[in-house]
Amino acid sequence: MIHSMTGFGKASAQLDGKKITVEIKSLNSKGLDLNVRVPQQYRELELDLRNKLSSSLQRGKIDFNIYLENTTEVAPAKVNVPIVKLYVDQLKQVYHTEDTIELLKMAVRMPEALKTEREDIDASEYDAVAQLASEAMDDLIAFRRSEGVALEKEFLHRIANIMTLMNEALHLDGERLQTVKMRLRTAVAELKEAVDENRFEQELIFYLEKYDITEEKVRLENHLNYFIETLAGQEANGRKLGFIAQEMGREINTMGSKANHAGMQRLVVQMKDELEKIKEQILNVL
């Protein structure tokens, strides 16, 4: 089963007066492009989180964020009282005023006026954050899997369309070759010259062989079947599907160059259109 590279995962929990939320967003990309943002107090976890994201998500443009919300009434920062008093005394000398409120407003904007005490994080909180990250990744993978089901249905529909168009082109093959024969005989007749019929038949067979699309049909059919087989594989296979689609395109192009028949050329154009829709969606496959 294929997975999409597009997805979203989220997990949150309430822990010791704070709400921790982990969000992961994934978009398509040729490789793995990780963007990890975590609060300062969880920096020790960043390397481990990156390793888990790399091994679990494999490919895609990944945005990983941890949000921390304080749910207690305790202020996250404290006023550095001695420093603020020094600032107020200095400001009095500069502005020559006793308006303490205005002086305080200016003082608290000065460097070191507020201090944030580093909070010691215990192992249980680290474990909780790691667990939330795992839950968010599982949520993202489930999202990718459901998107992959929709993609697989789309691919099978397009492959079936190409199969149908290819078979319709083969039904026209007899008419096409007959038209080519008539065209050549008419051209020879217009020359009003005696022609060795045996030699003409030999040259005609050689000429028609160059327009034969049997090999292209066989190879294209093999590529279509291999594409379906790869869809059902267990490993990440977006790149492989892309390579198979390229080979399908080569065979369709060759059929078009050999067609020499308006009806068949229209069918080839329709096959190309279906293949382009497949290629667009392959960019989203993991």
PDB file of C-alpha atoms in Angstrom:
ATOM      1  CA  MET A   1       0.000   0.000   0.000  1.00  0.00           C
ATOM      2  CA  ILE A   2       1.313   3.437  -0.914  1.00  0.00           C
ATOM      3  CA  HIS A   3       1.450   6.369   1.495  1.00  0.00           C
ATOM      4  CA  SER A   4       1.132  10.034   0.670  1.00  0.00           C
ATOM      5  CA  MET A   5       3.854  12.461   1.748  1.00  0.00           C
ATOM      6  CA  THR A   6       1.174  14.996   2.707  1.00  0.00           C
ATOM      7  CA  GLY A   7      -0.226  14.790   6.210  1.00  0.00           C
ATOM      8  CA  PHE A   8      -0.797  16.310   9.637  1.00  0.00           C
ATOM      9  CA  GLY A   9      -0.426  14.910  13.134  1.00  0.00           C
ATOM     10  CA  LYS A  10      -1.115  16.362  16.568  1.00  0.00           C
ATOM     11  CA  ALA A  11      -0.962  15.262  20.206  1.00  0.00           C
ATOM     12  CA  SER A  12      -1.309  17.229  23.457  1.00  0.00           C
ATOM     13  CA  ALA A  13      -1.340  16.642  27.204  1.00  0.00           C
ATOM     14  CA  GLN A  14      -1.706  18.555  30.461  1.00  0.00           C
ATOM     15  CA  LEU A  15       1.342  18.166  32.696  1.00  0.00           C
ATOM     16  CA  ASP A  16       2.251  19.930  35.965  1.00  0.00           C
ATOM     17  CA  GLY A  17       0.611  23.278  35.280  1.00  0.00           C
ATOM     18  CA  LYS A  18       1.508  23.381  31.601  1.00  0.00           C
ATOM     19  CA  LYS A  19      -0.096  22.235  28.387  1.00  0.00           C
ATOM     20  CA  ILE A  20       2.274  20.587  25.899  1.00  0.00           C
ATOM     21  CA  THR A  21       1.188  20.312  22.268  1.00  0.00           C
ATOM     22  CA  VAL A  22       3.126  18.580  19.494  1.00  0.00           C
ATOM     23  CA  GLU A  23       2.217  19.261  15.860  1.00  0.00           C
ATOM     24  CA  ILE A  24       3.753  17.754  12.710  1.00  0.00           C
ATOM     25  CA  LYS A  25       2.980  18.866   9.167  1.00  0.00           C
ATOM     26  CA  SER A  26       4.312  17.089   6.080  1.00  0.00           C
ATOM     27  CA  LEU A  27       4.404  18.166   2.425  1.00  0.00           C
ATOM     28  CA  ASN A  28       5.972  16.523  -0.612  1.00  0.00           C
ATOM     29  CA  SER A  29       9.698  16.833  -1.264  1.00  0.00           C
ATOM     30  CA  LYS A  30      12.372  14.956  -3.202  1.00  0.00           C
ATOM     31  CA  GLY A  31      14.141  14.048   0.027  1.00  0.00           C
ATOM     32  CA  LEU A  32      13.816  14.589   3.774  1.00  0.00           C
ATOM     33  CA  ASP A  33      13.693  18.260   4.788  1.00  0.00           C
ATOM     34  CA  LEU A  34      13.350  18.578   8.568  1.00  0.00           C
ATOM     35  CA  ASN A  35      12.395  21.786  10.372  1.00  0.00           C
ATOM     36  CA  VAL A  36      12.292  21.178  14.144  1.00  0.00           C
ATOM     37  CA  ARG A  37      11.240  23.850  16.637  1.00  0.00           C
ATOM     38  CA  VAL A  38      11.202  23.069  20.357  1.00  0.00           C
ATOM     39  CA  PRO A  39      11.140  25.285  23.486  1.00  0.00           C
ATOM     40  CA  GLN A  40      14.511  26.052  25.050  1.00  0.00           C
ATOM     41  CA  GLN A  41      13.942  23.730  28.012  1.00  0.00           C
ATOM     42  CA  TYR A  42      13.503  20.740  25.678  1.00  0.00           C
ATOM     43  CA  ARG A  43      16.625  21.313  23.573  1.00  0.00           C
ATOM     44  CA  GLU A  44      18.203  18.159  24.961  1.00  0.00           C
ATOM     45  CA  LEU A  45      15.512  16.150  23.175  1.00  0.00           C
ATOM     46  CA  GLU A  46      16.021  17.713  19.743  1.00  0.00           C
ATOM     47  CA  LEU A  47      18.625  15.286  18.379  1.00  0.00           C
ATOM     48  CA  ASP A  48      16.649  12.239  19.467  1.00  0.00           C
ATOM     49  CA  LEU A  49      13.469  13.720  17.975  1.00  0.00           C
ATOM     50  CA  ARG A  50      15.232  14.357  14.665  1.00  0.00           C
ATOM     51  CA  ASN A  51      16.437  10.760  14.532  1.00  0.00           C
ATOM     52  CA  LYS A  52      12.932   9.409  15.203  1.00  0.00           C
ATOM     53  CA  LEU A  53      11.385  11.704  12.599  1.00  0.00           C
ATOM     54  CA  SER A  54      13.968  10.645  10.003  1.00  0.00           C
ATOM     55  CA  SER A  55      13.445   6.920  10.566  1.00  0.00           C
ATOM     56  CA  SER A  56       9.639   7.052  10.814  1.00  0.00           C
ATOM     57  CA  LEU A  57       8.704   9.585   8.125  1.00  0.00           C
ATOM     58  CA  GLN A  58      11.493   8.878   5.585  1.00  0.00           C
ATOM     59  CA  ARG A  59      10.673  11.609   3.031  1.00  0.00           C
ATOM     60  CA  GLY A  60       8.900  14.947   2.809  1.00  0.00           C
ATOM     61  CA  LYS A  61       9.171  18.535   3.986  1.00  0.00           C
ATOM     62  CA  ILE A  62       8.517  18.048   7.704  1.00  0.00           C
ATOM     63  CA  ASP A  63       7.622  20.880  10.095  1.00  0.00           C
ATOM     64  CA  PHE A  64       7.799  19.687  13.718  1.00  0.00           C
ATOM     65  CA  ASN A  65       6.717  22.043  16.518  1.00  0.00           C
ATOM     66  CA  ILE A  66       6.336  21.740  20.294  1.00  0.00           C
ATOM     67  CA  TYR A  67       4.147  24.412  21.896  1.00  0.00           C
ATOM     68  CA  LEU A  68       4.271  25.070  25.640  1.00  0.00           C
ATOM     69  CA  GLU A  69       1.403  26.883  27.368  1.00  0.00           C
ATOM     70  CA  ASN A  70       1.586  27.875  31.028  1.00  0.00           C
ATOM     71  CA  THR A  71      -1.763  27.040  32.690  1.00  0.00           C
ATOM     72  CA  THR A  72      -0.888  28.185  36.218  1.00  0.00           C
ATOM     73  CA  GLU A  73      -1.120  31.686  37.671  1.00  0.00           C
ATOM     74  CA  VAL A  74       2.596  31.764  38.363  1.00  0.00           C
ATOM     75  CA  ALA A  75       4.340  34.410  36.277  1.00  0.00           C
ATOM     76  CA  PRO A  76       6.865  32.975  33.820  1.00  0.00           C
ATOM     77  CA  ALA A  77       9.281  35.811  34.595  1.00  0.00           C
ATOM     78  CA  LYS A  78      10.107  37.760  37.775  1.00  0.00           C
ATOM     79  CA  VAL A  79      11.034  41.390  38.285  1.00  0.00           C
ATOM     80  CA  ASN A  80      14.717  41.824  39.088  1.00  0.00           C
ATOM     81  CA  VAL A  81      14.017  44.258  41.963  1.00  0.00           C
ATOM     82  CA  PRO A  82      17.575  45.504  42.707  1.00  0.00           C
ATOM     83  CA  ILE A  83      18.258  46.186  39.030  1.00  0.00           C
ATOM     84  CA  VAL A  84      14.910  48.007  38.542  1.00  0.00           C
ATOM     85  CA  LYS A  85      15.601  50.219  41.618  1.00  0.00           C
ATOM     86  CA  LEU A  86      18.979  51.189  40.201  1.00  0.00           C
ATOM     87  CA  TYR A  87      17.382  52.062  36.868  1.00  0.00           C
ATOM     88  CA  VAL A  88      14.715  54.207  38.610  1.00  0.00           C
ATOM     89  CA  ASP A  89      17.386  56.130  40.585  1.00  0.00           C
ATOM     90  CA  GLN A  90      19.382  56.770  37.427  1.00  0.00           C
ATOM     91  CA  LEU A  91      16.297  57.858  35.483  1.00  0.00           C
ATOM     92  CA  LYS A  92      15.393  60.352  38.221  1.00  0.00           C
ATOM     93  CA  GLN A  93      18.725  62.034  37.662  1.00  0.00           C
ATOM     94  CA  VAL A  94      18.150  62.174  33.909  1.00  0.00           C
ATOM     95  CA  TYR A  95      14.509  63.316  33.836  1.00  0.00           C
ATOM     96  CA  HIS A  96      14.412  65.244  37.159  1.00  0.00           C
ATOM     97  CA  THR A  97      10.963  63.936  38.047  1.00  0.00           C
ATOM     98  CA  GLU A  98       9.367  62.107  40.946  1.00  0.00           C
ATOM     99  CA  ASP A  99       6.709  60.434  38.757  1.00  0.00           C
ATOM    100  CA  THR A 100       7.547  56.908  39.895  1.00  0.00           C
ATOM    101  CA  ILE A 101       4.976  55.221  37.608  1.00  0.00           C
ATOM    102  CA  GLU A 102       6.497  56.633  34.427  1.00  0.00           C
ATOM    103  CA  LEU A 103       9.980  55.861  35.646  1.00  0.00           C
ATOM    104  CA  LEU A 104       8.998  52.265  36.396  1.00  0.00           C
ATOM    105  CA  LYS A 105       7.499  51.871  32.904  1.00  0.00           C
ATOM    106  CA  MET A 106      10.834  52.857  31.438  1.00  0.00           C
ATOM    107  CA  ALA A 107      12.894  50.851  33.916  1.00  0.00           C
ATOM    108  CA  VAL A 108      11.201  47.508  33.222  1.00  0.00           C
ATOM    109  CA  ARG A 109      12.070  47.860  29.539  1.00  0.00           C
ATOM    110  CA  MET A 110      15.771  48.050  30.313  1.00  0.00           C
ATOM    111  CA  PRO A 111      18.130  45.044  30.029  1.00  0.00           C
ATOM    112  CA  GLU A 112      18.038  42.514  32.902  1.00  0.00           C
ATOM    113  CA  ALA A 113      14.921  44.163  34.413  1.00  0.00           C
ATOM    114  CA  LEU A 114      13.109  40.832  34.179  1.00  0.00           C
ATOM    115  CA  LYS A 115      14.677  37.501  34.962  1.00  0.00           C
ATOM    116  CA  THR A 116      13.554  34.043  33.948  1.00  0.00           C
ATOM    117  CA  GLU A 117      14.675  31.257  36.185  1.00  0.00           C
ATOM    118  CA  ARG A 118      15.669  28.119  34.338  1.00  0.00           C
ATOM    119  CA  GLU A 119      13.261  25.360  35.209  1.00  0.00           C
ATOM    120  CA  ASP A 120      14.743  21.962  35.915  1.00  0.00           C
ATOM    121  CA  ILE A 121      13.032  19.326  33.807  1.00  0.00           C
ATOM    122  CA  ASP A 122      12.803  15.868  35.280  1.00  0.00           C
ATOM    123  CA  ALA A 123      13.033  12.635  33.342  1.00  0.00           C
ATOM    124  CA  SER A 124       9.286  11.959  33.523  1.00  0.00           C
ATOM    125  CA  GLU A 125       8.525  15.182  31.653  1.00  0.00           C
ATOM    126  CA  TYR A 126      11.052  14.315  28.968  1.00  0.00           C
ATOM    127  CA  ASP A 127       9.391  10.908  28.644  1.00  0.00           C
ATOM    128  CA  ALA A 128       5.981  12.577  28.346  1.00  0.00           C
ATOM    129  CA  VAL A 129       7.210  14.882  25.573  1.00  0.00           C
ATOM    130  CA  ALA A 130       8.792  11.942  23.720  1.00  0.00           C
ATOM    131  CA  GLN A 131       5.514  10.014  24.035  1.00  0.00           C
ATOM    132  CA  LEU A 132       3.544  12.957  22.639  1.00  0.00           C
ATOM    133  CA  ALA A 133       5.966  13.171  19.712  1.00  0.00           C
ATOM    134  CA  SER A 134       5.428   9.459  18.995  1.00  0.00           C
ATOM    135  CA  GLU A 135       1.645   9.886  19.130  1.00  0.00           C
ATOM    136  CA  ALA A 136       1.808  12.852  16.743  1.00  0.00           C
ATOM    137  CA  MET A 137       3.980  10.831  14.341  1.00  0.00           C
ATOM    138  CA  ASP A 138       1.519   7.926  14.483  1.00  0.00           C
ATOM    139  CA  ASP A 139      -1.303  10.374  13.764  1.00  0.00           C
ATOM    140  CA  LEU A 140       0.614  11.754  10.781  1.00  0.00           C
ATOM    141  CA  ILE A 141       1.371   8.273   9.437  1.00  0.00           C
ATOM    142  CA  ALA A 142      -2.328   7.335   9.700  1.00  0.00           C
ATOM    143  CA  PHE A 143      -3.182  10.512   7.776  1.00  0.00           C
ATOM    144  CA  ARG A 144      -0.589   9.628   5.107  1.00  0.00           C
ATOM    145  CA  ARG A 145      -2.017   6.109   4.858  1.00  0.00           C
ATOM    146  CA  SER A 146      -5.575   7.364   4.282  1.00  0.00           C
ATOM    147  CA  GLU A 147      -4.315   9.814   1.659  1.00  0.00           C
ATOM    148  CA  GLY A 148      -2.422   6.932   0.054  1.00  0.00           C
ATOM    149  CA  VAL A 149      -5.661   4.942  -0.337  1.00  0.00           C
ATOM    150  CA  ALA A 150      -7.164   7.821  -2.333  1.00  0.00           C
ATOM    151  CA  LEU A 151      -4.013   8.089  -4.449  1.00  0.00           C
ATOM    152  CA  GLU A 152      -4.022   4.358  -5.176  1.00  0.00           C
ATOM    153  CA  LYS A 153      -7.625   4.524  -6.426  1.00  0.00           C
ATOM    154  CA  GLU A 154      -6.676   7.439  -8.672  1.00  0.00           C
ATOM    155  CA  PHE A 155      -3.660   5.576 -10.090  1.00  0.00           C
ATOM    156  CA  LEU A 156      -5.630   2.399 -10.791  1.00  0.00           C
ATOM    157  CA  HIS A 157      -8.288   4.455 -12.563  1.00  0.00           C
ATOM    158  CA  ARG A 158      -5.697   6.175 -14.773  1.00  0.00           C
ATOM    159  CA  ILE A 159      -3.869   2.912 -15.511  1.00  0.00           C
ATOM    160  CA  ALA A 160      -7.149   1.295 -16.547  1.00  0.00           C
ATOM    161  CA  ASN A 161      -7.815   4.240 -18.859  1.00  0.00           C
ATOM    162  CA  ILE A 162      -4.407   3.841 -20.518  1.00  0.00           C
ATOM    163  CA  MET A 163      -5.028   0.091 -20.929  1.00  0.00           C
ATOM    164  CA  THR A 164      -8.372   0.810 -22.613  1.00  0.00           C
ATOM    165  CA  LEU A 165      -6.900   3.454 -24.912  1.00  0.00           C
ATOM    166  CA  MET A 166      -4.006   1.155 -25.835  1.00  0.00           C
ATOM    167  CA  ASN A 167      -6.419  -1.628 -26.801  1.00  0.00           C
ATOM    168  CA  GLU A 168      -8.509   0.807 -28.834  1.00  0.00           C
ATOM    169  CA  ALA A 169      -5.342   1.836 -30.675  1.00  0.00           C
ATOM    170  CA  LEU A 170      -4.612  -1.809 -31.479  1.00  0.00           C
ATOM    171  CA  HIS A 171      -8.119  -2.239 -32.924  1.00  0.00           C
ATOM    172  CA  LEU A 172      -7.236   0.532 -35.368  1.00  0.00           C
ATOM    173  CA  ASP A 173      -3.970  -1.150 -36.335  1.00  0.00           C
ATOM    174  CA  GLY A 174      -5.432  -3.200 -39.215  1.00  0.00           C
ATOM    175  CA  GLU A 175      -7.220  -0.188 -40.661  1.00  0.00           C
ATOM    176  CA  ARG A 176      -4.095   1.922 -40.244  1.00  0.00           C
ATOM    177  CA  LEU A 177      -1.843  -0.542 -42.112  1.00  0.00           C
ATOM    178  CA  GLN A 178      -4.401  -0.937 -44.861  1.00  0.00           C
ATOM    179  CA  THR A 179      -4.524   2.836 -45.262  1.00  0.00           C
ATOM    180  CA  VAL A 180      -0.724   2.980 -45.522  1.00  0.00           C
ATOM    181  CA  LYS A 181      -0.757   0.226 -48.187  1.00  0.00           C
ATOM    182  CA  MET A 182      -3.412   2.042 -50.224  1.00  0.00           C
ATOM    183  CA  ARG A 183      -1.478   5.281 -49.987  1.00  0.00           C
ATOM    184  CA  LEU A 184       1.713   3.643 -51.265  1.00  0.00           C
ATOM    185  CA  ARG A 185      -0.057   1.807 -54.113  1.00  0.00           C
ATOM    186  CA  THR A 186      -1.728   5.033 -55.193  1.00  0.00           C
ATOM    187  CA  ALA A 187       1.631   6.823 -55.173  1.00  0.00           C
ATOM    188  CA  VAL A 188       3.202   4.073 -57.297  1.00  0.00           C
ATOM    189  CA  ALA A 189       0.260   4.069 -59.703  1.00  0.00           C
ATOM    190  CA  GLU A 190       0.620   7.815 -60.211  1.00  0.00           C
ATOM    191  CA  LEU A 191       4.168   7.251 -61.432  1.00  0.00           C
ATOM    192  CA  LYS A 192       2.750   5.366 -64.446  1.00  0.00           C
ATOM    193  CA  GLU A 193       5.785   3.146 -64.515  1.00  0.00           C
ATOM    194  CA  ALA A 194       6.018  -0.633 -64.605  1.00  0.00           C
ATOM    195  CA  VAL A 195       6.850  -1.974 -61.163  1.00  0.00           C
ATOM    196  CA  ASP A 196       8.107  -5.404 -60.170  1.00  0.00           C
ATOM    197  CA  GLU A 197       5.252  -6.619 -57.994  1.00  0.00           C
ATOM    198  CA  ASN A 198       7.418  -8.994 -55.971  1.00  0.00           C
ATOM    199  CA  ARG A 199       9.946  -6.254 -55.234  1.00  0.00           C
ATOM    200  CA  PHE A 200       7.128  -3.890 -54.373  1.00  0.00           C
ATOM    201  CA  GLU A 201       5.681  -6.385 -51.882  1.00  0.00           C
ATOM    202  CA  GLN A 202       9.094  -6.857 -50.254  1.00  0.00           C
ATOM    203  CA  GLU A 203       9.609  -3.117 -49.897  1.00  0.00           C
ATOM    204  CA  LEU A 204       6.059  -2.738 -48.609  1.00  0.00           C
ATOM    205  CA  ILE A 205       6.635  -5.362 -45.906  1.00  0.00           C
ATOM    206  CA  PHE A 206       9.888  -3.653 -44.871  1.00  0.00           C
ATOM    207  CA  TYR A 207       8.139  -0.278 -44.782  1.00  0.00           C
ATOM    208  CA  LEU A 208       5.199  -1.551 -42.720  1.00  0.00           C
ATOM    209  CA  GLU A 209       7.530  -3.225 -40.205  1.00  0.00           C
ATOM    210  CA  LYS A 210       8.831   0.229 -39.296  1.00  0.00           C
ATOM    211  CA  TYR A 211       5.269   1.199 -38.341  1.00  0.00           C
ATOM    212  CA  ASP A 212       4.569  -1.949 -36.339  1.00  0.00           C
ATOM    213  CA  ILE A 213       3.677  -1.120 -32.705  1.00  0.00           C
ATOM    214  CA  THR A 214       3.512  -4.677 -31.348  1.00  0.00           C
ATOM    215  CA  GLU A 215       6.740  -4.345 -29.333  1.00  0.00           C
ATOM    216  CA  GLU A 216       5.651  -1.012 -27.890  1.00  0.00           C
ATOM    217  CA  LYS A 217       2.291  -2.506 -26.946  1.00  0.00           C
ATOM    218  CA  VAL A 218       3.937  -5.464 -25.167  1.00  0.00           C
ATOM    219  CA  ARG A 219       6.410  -3.247 -23.280  1.00  0.00           C
ATOM    220  CA  LEU A 220       3.749  -0.715 -22.324  1.00  0.00           C
ATOM    221  CA  GLU A 221       1.487  -3.483 -21.043  1.00  0.00           C
ATOM    222  CA  ASN A 222       4.382  -4.868 -18.971  1.00  0.00           C
ATOM    223  CA  HIS A 223       5.066  -1.410 -17.514  1.00  0.00           C
ATOM    224  CA  LEU A 224       1.383  -0.949 -16.642  1.00  0.00           C
ATOM    225  CA  ASN A 225       1.272  -4.305 -14.860  1.00  0.00           C
ATOM    226  CA  TYR A 226       4.543  -3.568 -13.047  1.00  0.00           C
ATOM    227  CA  PHE A 227       3.122  -0.218 -11.921  1.00  0.00           C
ATOM    228  CA  ILE A 228       0.088  -1.986 -10.416  1.00  0.00           C
ATOM    229  CA  GLU A 229       2.351  -4.580  -8.771  1.00  0.00           C
ATOM    230  CA  THR A 230       4.534  -1.843  -7.264  1.00  0.00           C
ATOM    231  CA  LEU A 231       1.464  -0.052  -5.882  1.00  0.00           C
ATOM    232  CA  ALA A 232       0.732  -3.139  -3.792  1.00  0.00           C
ATOM    233  CA  GLY A 233       4.279  -3.308  -2.378  1.00  0.00           C
ATOM    234  CA  GLN A 234       5.072  -2.689   1.275  1.00  0.00           C
ATOM    235  CA  GLU A 235       8.126  -0.441   0.961  1.00  0.00           C
ATOM    236  CA  ALA A 236       8.192   3.295   0.176  1.00  0.00           C
ATOM    237  CA  ASN A 237       7.967   3.297  -3.602  1.00  0.00           C
ATOM    238  CA  GLY A 238       7.305   6.815  -4.886  1.00  0.00           C
ATOM    239  CA  ARG A 239      10.633   7.011  -6.715  1.00  0.00           C
ATOM    240  CA  LYS A 240      10.149   3.580  -8.325  1.00  0.00           C
ATOM    241  CA  LEU A 241       6.688   4.545  -9.548  1.00  0.00           C
ATOM    242  CA  GLY A 242       8.218   7.672 -11.058  1.00  0.00           C
ATOM    243  CA  PHE A 243      10.786   5.606 -12.983  1.00  0.00           C
ATOM    244  CA  ILE A 244       8.090   3.230 -14.269  1.00  0.00           C
ATOM    245  CA  ALA A 245       5.989   6.193 -15.418  1.00  0.00           C
ATOM    246  CA  GLN A 246       8.982   7.503 -17.382  1.00  0.00           C
ATOM    247  CA  GLU A 247       9.301   4.165 -19.178  1.00  0.00           C
ATOM    248  CA  MET A 248       5.572   4.179 -19.924  1.00  0.00           C
ATOM    249  CA  GLY A 249       5.984   7.622 -21.448  1.00  0.00           C
ATOM    250  CA  ARG A 250       8.751   6.403 -23.765  1.00  0.00           C
ATOM    251  CA  GLU A 251       6.585   3.608 -25.164  1.00  0.00           C
ATOM    252  CA  ILE A 252       3.580   5.897 -25.644  1.00  0.00           C
ATOM    253  CA  ASN A 253       5.754   8.464 -27.429  1.00  0.00           C
ATOM    254  CA  THR A 254       7.139   5.770 -29.749  1.00  0.00           C
ATOM    255  CA  MET A 255       3.618   4.598 -30.545  1.00  0.00           C
ATOM    256  CA  GLY A 256       2.727   8.174 -31.407  1.00  0.00           C
ATOM    257  CA  SER A 257       5.707   8.588 -33.710  1.00  0.00           C
ATOM    258  CA  LYS A 258       4.783   5.354 -35.528  1.00  0.00           C
ATOM    259  CA  ALA A 259       1.032   5.964 -35.647  1.00  0.00           C
ATOM    260  CA  ASN A 260       0.718   7.689 -39.031  1.00  0.00           C
ATOM    261  CA  HIS A 261      -3.043   7.564 -38.463  1.00  0.00           C
ATOM    262  CA  ALA A 262      -5.258  10.381 -37.176  1.00  0.00           C
ATOM    263  CA  GLY A 263      -7.458   8.154 -35.005  1.00  0.00           C
ATOM    264  CA  MET A 264      -4.510   6.406 -33.399  1.00  0.00           C
ATOM    265  CA  GLN A 265      -2.712   9.690 -32.795  1.00  0.00           C
ATOM    266  CA  ARG A 266      -5.757  11.011 -30.935  1.00  0.00           C
ATOM    267  CA  LEU A 267      -5.687   7.925 -28.711  1.00  0.00           C
ATOM    268  CA  VAL A 268      -1.966   8.441 -28.081  1.00  0.00           C
ATOM    269  CA  VAL A 269      -2.633  12.047 -27.015  1.00  0.00           C
ATOM    270  CA  GLN A 270      -5.286  10.792 -24.579  1.00  0.00           C
ATOM    271  CA  MET A 271      -2.818   8.242 -23.158  1.00  0.00           C
ATOM    272  CA  LYS A 272      -0.267  11.014 -22.656  1.00  0.00           C
ATOM    273  CA  ASP A 273      -2.886  13.079 -20.832  1.00  0.00           C
ATOM    274  CA  GLU A 274      -3.660  10.194 -18.471  1.00  0.00           C
ATOM    275  CA  LEU A 275       0.055   9.604 -17.887  1.00  0.00           C
ATOM    276  CA  GLU A 276       0.665  13.280 -17.036  1.00  0.00           C
ATOM    277  CA  LYS A 277      -2.058  13.085 -14.381  1.00  0.00           C
ATOM    278  CA  ILE A 278      -0.299  10.027 -12.945  1.00  0.00           C
ATOM    279  CA  LYS A 279       3.062  11.835 -12.889  1.00  0.00           C
ATOM    280  CA  GLU A 280       1.550  14.828 -11.071  1.00  0.00           C
ATOM    281  CA  GLN A 281       0.196  12.593  -8.311  1.00  0.00           C
ATOM    282  CA  ILE A 282       3.379  10.516  -8.028  1.00  0.00           C
ATOM    283  CA  LEU A 283       5.078  13.638  -6.632  1.00  0.00           C
ATOM    284  CA  ASN A 284       2.910  13.146  -3.508  1.00  0.00           C
ATOM    285  CA  VAL A 285       3.779   9.471  -3.019  1.00  0.00           C
ATOM    286  CA  LEU A 286       6.204   8.560  -0.219  1.00  0.00           C
TER     287      LEU A 286
END
